[in-house]
Amino acid sequence: MDGNGRWARNRLLPRTAGHMAGVGSVRKAVEWCARKGVKALTLFAFSSENWRRPEQEVSVLMGLFLSTLEKETRKLHENNVRLRVIGDRTAFAPELQARIAAAEKLTAGNDGLNLVIAANYGGRWDIAQAARRLAERVQGGGIRAEDINPDLFQSELCLADLPEPDLFIRTGGERRISNFLLWQLAYTELYFTATLWPDFDEQELERAIDDYAGRQRRFGHTSEQVEAWAQSAGSVSQRPLRT
Ligand code: FPP
């Protein structure tokens, strides 16, 4: 969700005003995805590197996270959204940690949109903590080192129970992954737009999805194979493409 700072600067406003406007785009994106039957939406709200920002900006971001959870959790629950937060939450204030836990508990049984907020998250952290857990399981005798393969590794990552993302969208003109879902993005289609996050609306989201729909995902297979499967009415995503 890049571009909040520039959106504010263009209006001679403090950067934090951009983050506040960014919450509006978060709301719109969540509503759109819930309405359209999207299975999972993961938003990168705060990276493990964002602590390097000025103290006042970090504090506003934490405050916005807390107030948004306070305001929106009930509505999310009413709309069958399951909310969860990935990242190292131990660095957050106890009040924020408690609010996150309460929102996750309230919405845990919902089976509509899986809304994931990545906060104090980093893809390398995710991979490192999966490696640590596997090492502990080996040490404890539960598994052998030779049992470790991509499937087992994946099962220890933050989003183990969700499908890998189909589409990655980065706003604000940057063309980097910036330590987002590093493992999970292996086969994801990447979409970059210059639109600043506070200006990102439903039309922009539809444009990204239309662009995605025009792509051919081959997962290592040939175009001919993929086209033959498409003609035989099977969905490409249902084929054993990753073998
Ligand atoms: C990046 O833009 C944006 C962030 C680091 C924060 C994103 C946070 C929100 C949209 C609001 C809070 C989110 C939730 C889920 C309640 P930038 O600041 O790097 O902008 P710039 O590239 O223009 O400087």
Short mmCIF file of C-alpha atoms and ligand atoms in Angstrom, two decimals:
data_model
loop_
_atom_site.label_atom_id
_atom_site.label_comp_id
_atom_site.label_asym_id
_atom_site.label_seq_id
_atom_site.Cartn_x
_atom_site.Cartn_y
_atom_site.Cartn_z
CA MET A 1 0.00 0.00 0.00
CA ASP A 2 2.59 2.53 -1.18
CA GLY A 3 2.20 6.21 -1.80
CA ASN A 4 0.48 7.56 1.30
CA GLY A 5 3.33 9.96 2.02
CA ARG A 6 3.43 11.33 -1.52
CA TRP A 7 -0.34 11.66 -1.66
CA ALA A 8 -0.13 13.88 1.43
CA ARG A 9 2.89 15.85 0.22
CA ASN A 10 1.08 16.62 -3.06
CA ARG A 11 -1.58 18.31 -0.90
CA LEU A 12 0.90 20.04 1.39
CA LEU A 13 -0.29 17.84 4.23
CA PRO A 14 1.78 15.88 6.76
CA ARG A 15 2.61 12.29 5.75
CA THR A 16 0.33 10.99 8.45
CA ALA A 17 -2.67 12.54 6.65
CA GLY A 18 -1.79 10.21 3.78
CA HIS A 19 -1.95 7.20 6.09
CA MET A 20 -5.35 8.34 7.34
CA ALA A 21 -6.59 8.63 3.76
CA GLY A 22 -5.04 5.21 3.13
CA VAL A 23 -7.40 3.65 5.65
CA GLY A 24 -10.28 4.68 3.35
CA SER A 25 -8.70 2.70 0.51
CA VAL A 26 -8.25 -0.27 2.84
CA ARG A 27 -11.96 -0.16 3.65
CA LYS A 28 -12.91 0.03 -0.05
CA ALA A 29 -10.58 -2.82 -1.03
CA VAL A 30 -11.91 -5.06 1.75
CA GLU A 31 -15.54 -4.31 0.85
CA TRP A 32 -14.91 -5.00 -2.82
CA CYS A 33 -13.12 -8.29 -2.16
CA ALA A 34 -15.78 -9.48 0.29
CA ARG A 35 -18.53 -8.63 -2.20
CA LYS A 36 -16.81 -10.31 -5.14
CA GLY A 37 -16.09 -13.55 -3.28
CA VAL A 38 -12.30 -13.17 -3.14
CA LYS A 39 -10.98 -15.90 -0.85
CA ALA A 40 -8.06 -14.06 0.70
CA LEU A 41 -6.71 -10.52 0.80
CA THR A 42 -3.40 -9.78 2.50
CA LEU A 43 -2.49 -6.15 3.11
CA PHE A 44 1.05 -5.10 3.94
CA ALA A 45 0.34 -2.47 6.59
CA PHE A 46 3.68 -2.27 8.40
CA SER A 47 6.93 -3.98 7.51
CA SER A 48 9.57 -5.02 10.00
CA GLU A 49 11.70 -2.25 8.43
CA ASN A 50 9.06 0.47 8.96
CA TRP A 51 10.25 0.95 12.57
CA ARG A 52 13.04 2.99 10.96
CA ARG A 53 10.55 5.77 10.16
CA PRO A 54 10.28 8.90 12.34
CA GLU A 55 8.91 8.06 15.79
CA GLN A 56 5.86 10.26 15.33
CA GLU A 57 4.89 8.54 12.06
CA VAL A 58 5.29 5.09 13.62
CA SER A 59 3.13 6.20 16.51
CA VAL A 60 0.39 7.49 14.17
CA LEU A 61 0.46 4.21 12.22
CA MET A 62 0.09 2.18 15.43
CA GLY A 63 -2.76 4.45 16.54
CA LEU A 64 -4.50 4.04 13.19
CA PHE A 65 -4.16 0.29 13.37
CA LEU A 66 -5.71 0.27 16.85
CA SER A 67 -8.55 2.68 16.04
CA THR A 68 -9.38 0.90 12.78
CA LEU A 69 -9.60 -2.43 14.60
CA GLU A 70 -11.84 -0.81 17.22
CA LYS A 71 -14.13 0.72 14.60
CA GLU A 72 -14.27 -2.02 12.00
CA THR A 73 -14.07 -5.39 13.73
CA ARG A 74 -17.78 -5.74 14.35
CA LYS A 75 -18.63 -4.83 10.77
CA LEU A 76 -16.08 -7.34 9.48
CA HIS A 77 -17.65 -10.00 11.65
CA GLU A 78 -21.16 -9.15 10.43
CA ASN A 79 -19.89 -9.57 6.88
CA ASN A 80 -18.47 -13.02 7.59
CA VAL A 81 -14.87 -11.81 7.24
CA ARG A 82 -12.16 -13.70 9.11
CA LEU A 83 -9.43 -11.35 10.26
CA ARG A 84 -5.94 -12.33 11.20
CA VAL A 85 -2.66 -10.54 11.65
CA ILE A 86 0.69 -11.96 10.58
CA GLY A 87 4.04 -10.71 11.79
CA ASP A 88 5.88 -10.42 15.08
CA ARG A 89 3.22 -8.80 17.25
CA THR A 90 5.27 -9.01 20.44
CA ALA A 91 6.73 -5.60 19.56
CA PHE A 92 3.29 -3.94 19.73
CA ALA A 93 1.78 -2.22 22.76
CA PRO A 94 -0.18 -4.63 25.00
CA GLU A 95 -3.44 -2.83 24.15
CA LEU A 96 -2.91 -3.36 20.43
CA GLN A 97 -1.92 -7.00 20.96
CA ALA A 98 -5.08 -7.56 23.00
CA ARG A 99 -7.25 -5.87 20.37
CA ILE A 100 -5.74 -8.01 17.61
CA ALA A 101 -6.29 -11.20 19.62
CA ALA A 102 -9.91 -10.22 20.34
CA ALA A 103 -10.64 -9.47 16.67
CA GLU A 104 -9.07 -12.76 15.59
CA LYS A 105 -11.07 -14.66 18.18
CA LEU A 106 -14.36 -13.00 17.29
CA THR A 107 -13.99 -13.68 13.57
CA ALA A 108 -12.24 -17.07 13.76
CA GLY A 109 -15.32 -19.06 12.72
CA ASN A 110 -16.15 -16.91 9.67
CA ASP A 111 -15.80 -18.52 6.27
CA GLY A 112 -16.07 -15.51 3.95
CA LEU A 113 -13.11 -13.35 2.97
CA ASN A 114 -9.86 -14.15 4.79
CA LEU A 115 -8.49 -10.71 5.55
CA VAL A 116 -4.85 -10.81 6.58
CA ILE A 117 -3.02 -7.77 7.88
CA ALA A 118 0.75 -8.07 7.69
CA ALA A 119 2.10 -5.94 10.53
CA ASN A 120 5.69 -5.98 11.74
CA TYR A 121 5.93 -8.64 9.09
CA GLY A 122 8.82 -9.59 6.84
CA GLY A 123 9.06 -12.48 4.41
CA ARG A 124 12.52 -13.36 5.69
CA TRP A 125 11.23 -13.39 9.26
CA ASP A 126 8.42 -15.72 8.19
CA ILE A 127 10.89 -18.11 6.55
CA ALA A 128 13.32 -17.92 9.49
CA GLN A 129 10.64 -18.70 12.05
CA ALA A 130 9.46 -21.68 9.97
CA ALA A 131 13.06 -22.94 9.85
CA ARG A 132 13.38 -22.50 13.62
CA ARG A 133 10.20 -24.47 14.28
CA LEU A 134 11.31 -27.29 12.00
CA ALA A 135 14.70 -27.37 13.73
CA GLU A 136 12.90 -27.65 17.07
CA ARG A 137 10.77 -30.51 15.76
CA VAL A 138 13.92 -32.30 14.57
CA GLN A 139 15.58 -31.67 17.95
CA GLY A 140 12.50 -33.00 19.74
CA GLY A 141 12.58 -36.14 17.62
CA GLY A 142 9.16 -35.47 15.99
CA ILE A 143 10.60 -35.42 12.47
CA ARG A 144 13.91 -36.24 10.80
CA ALA A 145 15.96 -33.66 8.91
CA GLU A 146 15.43 -35.65 5.73
CA ASP A 147 11.63 -35.25 6.12
CA ILE A 148 11.96 -31.53 5.41
CA ASN A 149 10.68 -30.71 1.93
CA PRO A 150 8.87 -27.70 0.44
CA ASP A 151 5.43 -28.94 1.57
CA LEU A 152 6.51 -29.48 5.15
CA PHE A 153 8.36 -26.16 5.16
CA GLN A 154 5.30 -24.38 3.82
CA SER A 155 3.19 -25.87 6.61
CA GLU A 156 5.19 -23.85 9.16
CA LEU A 157 4.77 -20.50 7.39
CA CYS A 158 2.27 -17.86 8.48
CA LEU A 159 -0.34 -18.47 5.78
CA ALA A 160 -0.01 -22.26 5.65
CA ASP A 161 -3.77 -22.82 5.46
CA LEU A 162 -4.44 -20.35 2.64
CA PRO A 163 -3.82 -20.84 -1.07
CA GLU A 164 -0.80 -19.08 -2.51
CA PRO A 165 -1.68 -15.58 -3.75
CA ASP A 166 -2.83 -15.36 -7.37
CA LEU A 167 -2.19 -11.65 -7.70
CA PHE A 168 0.19 -9.22 -6.02
CA ILE A 169 -0.57 -5.51 -6.39
CA ARG A 170 1.87 -2.80 -5.44
CA THR A 171 0.80 0.81 -5.70
CA GLY A 172 2.89 3.98 -5.71
CA GLY A 173 5.13 3.16 -8.69
CA GLU A 174 7.71 1.00 -6.89
CA ARG A 175 8.57 -2.28 -8.60
CA ARG A 176 9.85 -4.33 -5.73
CA ILE A 177 8.61 -7.11 -3.47
CA SER A 178 10.23 -5.44 -0.43
CA ASN A 179 10.28 -8.49 1.84
CA PHE A 180 6.56 -9.24 1.47
CA LEU A 181 5.37 -12.86 1.17
CA LEU A 182 8.68 -14.08 -0.26
CA TRP A 183 7.98 -17.81 -0.23
CA GLN A 184 4.29 -17.56 -1.11
CA LEU A 185 4.82 -15.27 -4.13
CA ALA A 186 6.84 -17.85 -6.08
CA TYR A 187 4.13 -18.25 -8.79
CA THR A 188 2.09 -15.12 -8.12
CA GLU A 189 1.33 -12.68 -10.93
CA LEU A 190 2.85 -9.28 -10.16
CA TYR A 191 1.05 -6.03 -10.94
CA PHE A 192 2.55 -2.60 -10.39
CA THR A 193 0.68 0.67 -10.69
CA ALA A 194 1.77 4.28 -10.25
CA THR A 195 -1.50 5.10 -8.49
CA LEU A 196 -0.88 6.23 -4.92
CA TRP A 197 -2.58 4.04 -2.32
CA PRO A 198 -5.11 6.67 -1.10
CA ASP A 199 -6.29 7.02 -4.73
CA PHE A 200 -6.62 3.26 -5.21
CA ASP A 201 -10.30 2.56 -5.72
CA GLU A 202 -12.61 -0.10 -7.13
CA GLN A 203 -11.87 0.85 -10.75
CA GLU A 204 -8.15 0.42 -10.07
CA LEU A 205 -8.75 -2.94 -8.48
CA GLU A 206 -10.87 -4.06 -11.41
CA ARG A 207 -8.16 -2.88 -13.81
CA ALA A 208 -5.59 -4.99 -11.95
CA ILE A 209 -7.86 -8.03 -12.00
CA ASP A 210 -8.64 -7.57 -15.72
CA ASP A 211 -4.91 -7.42 -16.39
CA TYR A 212 -4.44 -10.60 -14.36
CA ALA A 213 -7.28 -12.32 -16.22
CA GLY A 214 -5.49 -11.70 -19.53
CA ARG A 215 -2.35 -13.54 -18.45
CA GLN A 216 -1.54 -17.18 -19.00
CA ARG A 217 -0.23 -19.02 -15.94
CA ARG A 218 1.87 -21.99 -16.94
CA PHE A 219 3.62 -23.13 -13.75
CA GLY A 220 6.40 -24.65 -15.82
CA HIS A 221 4.13 -26.25 -18.43
CA THR A 222 3.92 -25.22 -22.09
CA SER A 223 1.28 -22.86 -23.53
CA GLU A 224 -0.03 -25.77 -25.60
CA GLN A 225 -0.67 -27.88 -22.50
CA VAL A 226 -2.39 -25.01 -20.72
CA GLU A 227 -4.56 -24.24 -23.77
CA ALA A 228 -5.53 -27.90 -24.18
CA TRP A 229 -6.62 -28.05 -20.54
CA ALA A 230 -8.59 -24.84 -20.90
CA GLN A 231 -10.42 -26.29 -23.92
CA SER A 232 -11.26 -29.48 -22.04
CA ALA A 233 -13.16 -27.21 -19.65
CA GLY A 234 -10.89 -27.78 -16.68
CA SER A 235 -9.58 -24.83 -14.80
CA VAL A 236 -5.83 -24.41 -15.03
CA SER A 237 -5.64 -23.88 -11.31
CA GLN A 238 -7.19 -27.31 -10.73
CA ARG A 239 -4.51 -29.08 -12.76
CA PRO A 240 -1.47 -30.60 -11.07
CA LEU A 241 0.66 -27.89 -12.57
CA ARG A 242 3.31 -27.68 -9.93
CA THR A 243 4.63 -31.20 -10.25
C1 FPP B 1 3.43 3.03 2.57
O1 FPP B 1 3.30 4.32 2.00
C2 FPP B 1 2.39 2.83 3.57
C3 FPP B 1 2.61 2.38 4.84
C4 FPP B 1 3.94 2.08 5.37
C5 FPP B 1 1.51 2.24 5.81
C6 FPP B 1 0.22 1.67 5.29
C7 FPP B 1 -0.82 1.93 6.29
C8 FPP B 1 -2.13 2.25 6.03
C9 FPP B 1 -2.68 2.26 4.67
C10 FPP B 1 -3.06 2.59 7.13
C11 FPP B 1 -3.20 1.62 8.24
C12 FPP B 1 -3.58 0.25 7.79
C13 FPP B 1 -4.51 -0.52 8.38
C14 FPP B 1 -4.68 -1.91 7.88
C15 FPP B 1 -5.38 -0.05 9.46
P1 FPP B 1 4.48 5.36 2.22
O2 FPP B 1 4.27 6.00 3.54
O3 FPP B 1 5.79 4.67 2.07
O4 FPP B 1 4.25 6.41 1.09
P2 FPP B 1 5.38 7.09 0.18
O5 FPP B 1 6.01 5.99 -0.61
O6 FPP B 1 4.60 8.04 -0.67
O7 FPP B 1 6.34 7.79 1.10
#
